mmCIF file of C-alpha atoms in Angstrom:
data_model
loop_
_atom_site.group_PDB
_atom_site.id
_atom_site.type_symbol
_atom_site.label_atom_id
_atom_site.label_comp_id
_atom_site.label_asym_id
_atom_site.label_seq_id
_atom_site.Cartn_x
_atom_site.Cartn_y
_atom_site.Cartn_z
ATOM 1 C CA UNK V 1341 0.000 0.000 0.000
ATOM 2 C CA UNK V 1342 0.856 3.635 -0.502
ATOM 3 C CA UNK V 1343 1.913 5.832 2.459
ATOM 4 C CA UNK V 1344 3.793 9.278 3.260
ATOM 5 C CA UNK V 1345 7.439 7.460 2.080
ATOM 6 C CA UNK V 1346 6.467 6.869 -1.330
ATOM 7 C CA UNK V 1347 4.439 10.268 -1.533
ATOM 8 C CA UNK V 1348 7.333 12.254 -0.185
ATOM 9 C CA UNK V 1349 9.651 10.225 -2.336
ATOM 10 C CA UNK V 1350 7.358 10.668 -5.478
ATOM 11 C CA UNK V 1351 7.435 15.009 -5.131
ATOM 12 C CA UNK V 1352 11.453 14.994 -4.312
ATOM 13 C CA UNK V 1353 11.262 15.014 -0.683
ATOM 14 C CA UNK V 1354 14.486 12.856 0.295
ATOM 15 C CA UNK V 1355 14.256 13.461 4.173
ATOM 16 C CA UNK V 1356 14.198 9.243 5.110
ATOM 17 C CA UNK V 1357 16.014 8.472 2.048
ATOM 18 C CA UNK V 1358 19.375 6.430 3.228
ATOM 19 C CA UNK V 1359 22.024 8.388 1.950
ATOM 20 C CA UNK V 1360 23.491 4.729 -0.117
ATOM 21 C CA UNK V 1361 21.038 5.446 -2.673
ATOM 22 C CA UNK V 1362 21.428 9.466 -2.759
ATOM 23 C CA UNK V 1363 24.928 8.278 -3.371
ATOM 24 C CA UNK V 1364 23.899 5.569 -5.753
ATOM 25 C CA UNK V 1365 22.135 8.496 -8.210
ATOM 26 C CA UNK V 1366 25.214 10.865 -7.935
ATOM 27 C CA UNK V 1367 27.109 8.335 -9.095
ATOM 28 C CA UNK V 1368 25.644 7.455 -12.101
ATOM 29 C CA UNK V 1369 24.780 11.321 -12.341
ATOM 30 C CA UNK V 1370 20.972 10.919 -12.193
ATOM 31 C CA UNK V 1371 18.490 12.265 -9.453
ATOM 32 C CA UNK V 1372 17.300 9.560 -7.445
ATOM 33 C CA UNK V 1373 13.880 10.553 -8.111
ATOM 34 C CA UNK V 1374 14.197 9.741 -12.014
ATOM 35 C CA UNK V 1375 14.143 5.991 -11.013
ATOM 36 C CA UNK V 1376 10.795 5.985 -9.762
ATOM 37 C CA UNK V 1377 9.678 7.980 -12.418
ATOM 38 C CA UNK V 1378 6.017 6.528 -14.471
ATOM 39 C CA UNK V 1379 8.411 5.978 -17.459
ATOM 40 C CA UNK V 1380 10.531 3.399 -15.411
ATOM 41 C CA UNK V 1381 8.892 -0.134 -14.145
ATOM 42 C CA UNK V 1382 9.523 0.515 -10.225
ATOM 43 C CA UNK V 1383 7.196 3.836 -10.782
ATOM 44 C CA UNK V 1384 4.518 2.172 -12.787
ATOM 45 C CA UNK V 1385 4.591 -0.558 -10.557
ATOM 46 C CA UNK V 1386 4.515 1.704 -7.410
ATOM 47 C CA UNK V 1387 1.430 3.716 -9.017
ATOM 48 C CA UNK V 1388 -0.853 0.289 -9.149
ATOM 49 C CA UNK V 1389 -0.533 -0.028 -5.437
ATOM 50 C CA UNK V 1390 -3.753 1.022 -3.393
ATOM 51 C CA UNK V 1391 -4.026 4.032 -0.921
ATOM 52 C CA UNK V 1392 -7.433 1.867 1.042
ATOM 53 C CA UNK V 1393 -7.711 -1.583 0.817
ATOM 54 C CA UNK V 1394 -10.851 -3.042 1.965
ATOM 55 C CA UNK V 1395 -10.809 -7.399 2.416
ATOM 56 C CA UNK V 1396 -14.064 -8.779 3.609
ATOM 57 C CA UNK V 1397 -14.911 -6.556 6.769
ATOM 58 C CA UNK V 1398 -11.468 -5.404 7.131
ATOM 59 C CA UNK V 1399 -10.138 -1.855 6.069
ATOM 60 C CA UNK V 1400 -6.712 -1.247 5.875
ATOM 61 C CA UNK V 1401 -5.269 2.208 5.600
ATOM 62 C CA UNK V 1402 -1.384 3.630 5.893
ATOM 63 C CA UNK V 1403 -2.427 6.517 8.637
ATOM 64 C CA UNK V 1404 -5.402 6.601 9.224
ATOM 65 C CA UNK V 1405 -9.157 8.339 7.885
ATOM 66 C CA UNK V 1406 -9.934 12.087 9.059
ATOM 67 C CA UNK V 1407 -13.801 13.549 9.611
ATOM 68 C CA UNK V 1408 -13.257 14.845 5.858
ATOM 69 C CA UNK V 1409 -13.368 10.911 4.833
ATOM 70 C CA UNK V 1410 -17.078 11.006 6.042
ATOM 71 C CA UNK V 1411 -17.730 12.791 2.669
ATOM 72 C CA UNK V 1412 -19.404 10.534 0.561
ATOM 73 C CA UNK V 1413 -17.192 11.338 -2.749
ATOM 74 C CA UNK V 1414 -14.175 9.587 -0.858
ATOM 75 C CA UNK V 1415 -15.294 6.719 -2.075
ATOM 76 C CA UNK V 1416 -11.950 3.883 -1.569
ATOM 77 C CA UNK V 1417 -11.779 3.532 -5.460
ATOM 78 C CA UNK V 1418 -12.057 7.695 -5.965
ATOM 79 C CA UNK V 1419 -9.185 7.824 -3.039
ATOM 80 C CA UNK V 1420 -7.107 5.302 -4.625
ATOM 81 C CA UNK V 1421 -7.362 6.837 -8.248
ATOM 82 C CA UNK V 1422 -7.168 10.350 -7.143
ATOM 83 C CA UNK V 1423 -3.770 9.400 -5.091
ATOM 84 C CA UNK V 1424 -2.534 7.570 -8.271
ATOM 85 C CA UNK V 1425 -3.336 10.845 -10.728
ATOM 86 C CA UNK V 1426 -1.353 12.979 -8.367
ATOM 87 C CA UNK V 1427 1.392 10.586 -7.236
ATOM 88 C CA UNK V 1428 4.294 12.098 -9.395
ATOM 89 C CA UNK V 1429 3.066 15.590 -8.996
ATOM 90 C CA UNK V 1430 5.181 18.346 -7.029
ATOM 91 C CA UNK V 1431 4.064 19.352 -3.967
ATOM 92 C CA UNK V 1432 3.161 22.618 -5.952
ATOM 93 C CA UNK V 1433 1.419 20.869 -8.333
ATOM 94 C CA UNK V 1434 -0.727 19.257 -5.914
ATOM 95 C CA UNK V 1435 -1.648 22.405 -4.339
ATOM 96 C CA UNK V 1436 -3.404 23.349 -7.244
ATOM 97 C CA UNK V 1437 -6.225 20.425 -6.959
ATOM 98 C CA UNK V 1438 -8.281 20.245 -3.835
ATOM 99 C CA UNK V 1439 -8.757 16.636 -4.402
ATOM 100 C CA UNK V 1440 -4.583 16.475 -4.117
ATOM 101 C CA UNK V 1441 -4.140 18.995 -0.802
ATOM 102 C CA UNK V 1442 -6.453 17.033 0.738
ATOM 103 C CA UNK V 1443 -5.325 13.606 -0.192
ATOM 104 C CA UNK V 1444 -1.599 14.449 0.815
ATOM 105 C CA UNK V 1445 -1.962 17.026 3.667
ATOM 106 C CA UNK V 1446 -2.309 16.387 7.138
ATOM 107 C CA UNK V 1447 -5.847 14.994 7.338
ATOM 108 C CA UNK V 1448 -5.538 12.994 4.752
ATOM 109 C CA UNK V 1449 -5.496 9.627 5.005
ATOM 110 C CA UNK V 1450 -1.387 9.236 3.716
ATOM 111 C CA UNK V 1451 -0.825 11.405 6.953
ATOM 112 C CA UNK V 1452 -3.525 11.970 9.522
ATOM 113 C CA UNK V 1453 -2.818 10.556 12.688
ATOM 114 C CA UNK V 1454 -6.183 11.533 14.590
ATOM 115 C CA UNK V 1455 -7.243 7.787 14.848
ATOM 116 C CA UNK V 1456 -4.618 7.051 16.880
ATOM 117 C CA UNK V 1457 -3.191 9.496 18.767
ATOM 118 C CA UNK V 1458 -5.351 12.115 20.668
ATOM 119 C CA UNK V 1459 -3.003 15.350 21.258
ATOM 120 C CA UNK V 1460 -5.319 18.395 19.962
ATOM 121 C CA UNK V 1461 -3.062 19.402 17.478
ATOM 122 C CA UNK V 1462 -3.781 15.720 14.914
ATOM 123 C CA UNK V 1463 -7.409 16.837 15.074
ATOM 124 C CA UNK V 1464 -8.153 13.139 17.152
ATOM 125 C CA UNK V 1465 -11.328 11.417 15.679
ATOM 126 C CA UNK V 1466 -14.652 11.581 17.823
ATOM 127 C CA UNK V 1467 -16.452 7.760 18.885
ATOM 128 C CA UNK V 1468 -19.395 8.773 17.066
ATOM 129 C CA UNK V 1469 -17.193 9.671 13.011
ATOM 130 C CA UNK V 1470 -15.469 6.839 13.387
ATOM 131 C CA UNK V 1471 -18.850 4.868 13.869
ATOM 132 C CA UNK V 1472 -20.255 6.748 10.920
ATOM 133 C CA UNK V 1473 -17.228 6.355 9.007
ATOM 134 C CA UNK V 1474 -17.190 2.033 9.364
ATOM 135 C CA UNK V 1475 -21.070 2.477 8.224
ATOM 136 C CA UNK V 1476 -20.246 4.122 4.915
ATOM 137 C CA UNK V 1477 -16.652 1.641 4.425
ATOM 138 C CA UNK V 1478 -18.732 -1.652 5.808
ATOM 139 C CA UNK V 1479 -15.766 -1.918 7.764
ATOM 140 C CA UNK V 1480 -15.736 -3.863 11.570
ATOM 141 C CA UNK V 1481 -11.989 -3.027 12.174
ATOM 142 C CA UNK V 1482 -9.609 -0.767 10.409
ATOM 143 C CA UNK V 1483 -6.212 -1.033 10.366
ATOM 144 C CA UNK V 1484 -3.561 1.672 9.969
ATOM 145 C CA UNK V 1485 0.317 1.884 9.958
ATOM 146 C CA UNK V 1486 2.403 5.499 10.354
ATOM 147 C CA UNK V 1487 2.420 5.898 13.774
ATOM 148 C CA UNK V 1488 5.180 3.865 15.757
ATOM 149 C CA UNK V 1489 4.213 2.170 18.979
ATOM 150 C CA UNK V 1490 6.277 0.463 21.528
ATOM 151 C CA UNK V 1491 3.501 -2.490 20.866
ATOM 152 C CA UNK V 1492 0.947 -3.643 17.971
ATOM 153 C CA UNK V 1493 -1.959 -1.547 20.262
ATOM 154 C CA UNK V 1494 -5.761 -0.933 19.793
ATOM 155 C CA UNK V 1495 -7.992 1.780 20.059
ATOM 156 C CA UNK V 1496 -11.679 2.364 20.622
ATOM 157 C CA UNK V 1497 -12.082 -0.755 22.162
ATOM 158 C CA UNK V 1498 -10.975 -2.679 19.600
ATOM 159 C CA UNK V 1499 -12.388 -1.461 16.218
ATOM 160 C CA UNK V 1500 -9.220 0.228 15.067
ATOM 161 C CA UNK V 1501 -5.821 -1.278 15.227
ATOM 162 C CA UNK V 1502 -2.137 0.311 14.998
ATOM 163 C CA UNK V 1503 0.209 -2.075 13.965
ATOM 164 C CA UNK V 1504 3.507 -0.321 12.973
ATOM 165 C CA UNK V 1505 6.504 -0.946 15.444
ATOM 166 C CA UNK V 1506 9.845 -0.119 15.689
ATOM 167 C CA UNK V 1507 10.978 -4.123 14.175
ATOM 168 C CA UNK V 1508 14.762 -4.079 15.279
ATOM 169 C CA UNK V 1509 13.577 -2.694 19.055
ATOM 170 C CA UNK V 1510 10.366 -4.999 19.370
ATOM 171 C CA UNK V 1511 13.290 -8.280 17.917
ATOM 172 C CA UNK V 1512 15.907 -7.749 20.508
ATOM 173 C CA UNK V 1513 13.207 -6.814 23.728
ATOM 174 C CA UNK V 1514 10.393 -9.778 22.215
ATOM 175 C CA UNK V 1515 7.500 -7.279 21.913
ATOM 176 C CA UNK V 1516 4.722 -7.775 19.327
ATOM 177 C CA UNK V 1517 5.729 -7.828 15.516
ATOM 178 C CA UNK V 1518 2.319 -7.709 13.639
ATOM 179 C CA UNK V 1519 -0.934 -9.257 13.349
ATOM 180 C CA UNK V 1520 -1.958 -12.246 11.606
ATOM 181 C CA UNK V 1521 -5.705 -12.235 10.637
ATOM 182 C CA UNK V 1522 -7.199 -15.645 9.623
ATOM 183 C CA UNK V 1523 -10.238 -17.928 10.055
ATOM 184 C CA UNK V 1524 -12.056 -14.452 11.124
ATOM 185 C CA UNK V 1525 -9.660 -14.091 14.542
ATOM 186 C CA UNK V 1526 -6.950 -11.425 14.669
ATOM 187 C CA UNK V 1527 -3.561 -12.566 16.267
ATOM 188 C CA UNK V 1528 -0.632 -10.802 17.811
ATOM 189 C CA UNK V 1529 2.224 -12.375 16.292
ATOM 190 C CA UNK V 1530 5.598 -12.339 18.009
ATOM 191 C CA UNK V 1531 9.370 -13.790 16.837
ATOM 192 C CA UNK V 1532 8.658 -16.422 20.096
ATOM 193 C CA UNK V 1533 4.970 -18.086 18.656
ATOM 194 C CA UNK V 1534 4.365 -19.112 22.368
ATOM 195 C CA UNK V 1535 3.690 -15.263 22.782
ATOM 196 C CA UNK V 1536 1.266 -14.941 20.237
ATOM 197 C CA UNK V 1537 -2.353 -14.476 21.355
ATOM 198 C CA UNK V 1538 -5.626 -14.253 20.191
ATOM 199 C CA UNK V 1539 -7.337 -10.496 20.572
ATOM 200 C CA UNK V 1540 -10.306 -10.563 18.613
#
């Protein structure tokens, strides 16, 4: 799936780009930014992957779905294509579509972090949007990535799940990994399996 990485990467914005492939470019005398380009297979390949992804009741999302996703034109196919028009766009260029600022900016769903974390200043989603917003997506849990926690955690009792971790950290002190979803149950998966549990 697409998130803020391949966004930022996409308008030029090398700020968590290791500097081996900066390097890499330079020394073939090429911006690093021409090898994702859409002319080149790693861009066109990039540009098929999916902003939402929606599997049975299941919603999956890279950070996470503001109050402005409770407007019924954000349909997951109109996010998704919208994110792909604009995906090798400048940051300029973007801010001349509303459809783009939105879909890149803060509450949108590449960035917003209101789902899981409640400090004022992410704009943290109400009980009562998030219940409207699983209506209109048919969704019983959503899952998002983006924000790191110490542990694969949950959040309004259950219906929305954070599952990016800091892997290296969470190895070497045994803390969660992941989930695993099958036969309808959601499991905690850990690098020792006697750890992993069954949460929903």
């Amino acid at each position: 799936m697409l998130g803020n990485h391949e966004e930022m990467l996409m308008r030029g914005n090398y700020k968590y780009t290791q500097d081996k492939y900066k390097v890499l470019a330079d020394s073939i005398g090429r911006s690093y930014r021409d090898f994702w380009s859409s002319e080149t297979e790693l861009g066109r390949w990039l540009q098929s992957k999916n902003t939402m992804e929606k599997i049975g009741d299941y919603l999956f999302v890279h950070a996470g779905l503001s109050t402005a996703m409770l407007d019924p034109k954000w349909t997951i196919p109109a996010v998704n294509d919208s994110v792909r028009r604009y995906l090798f766009h400048t940051k300029e260029e973007r801010q001349q579509s509303e459809a783009a600022s939105f879909l890149f900016g803060s509450e949108g769903p590449l960035w917003y972090r209101g789902m899981v974390v409640k400090e004022e200043k992410y704009h943290p989603l109400g009980e009562e949007d998030l219940n409207n917003m699983m209506k209109i997506y048919g969704a019983k849990q959503i899952f998002v990535g983006h924000t790191i926690f110490p542990d694969v955690s949950s959040f309004y009792e259950g219906k929305v799940y954070g599952v990016n971790v800091s892997n290296e950290s969470n190895r070497l002190k045994g803390r969660s990994r992941g989930l695993l979803i099958e036969g309808g149950k959601i499991k905690v998966i850990y690098d020792d399996i006697t750890k992993n549990k069954v949460i929903n």
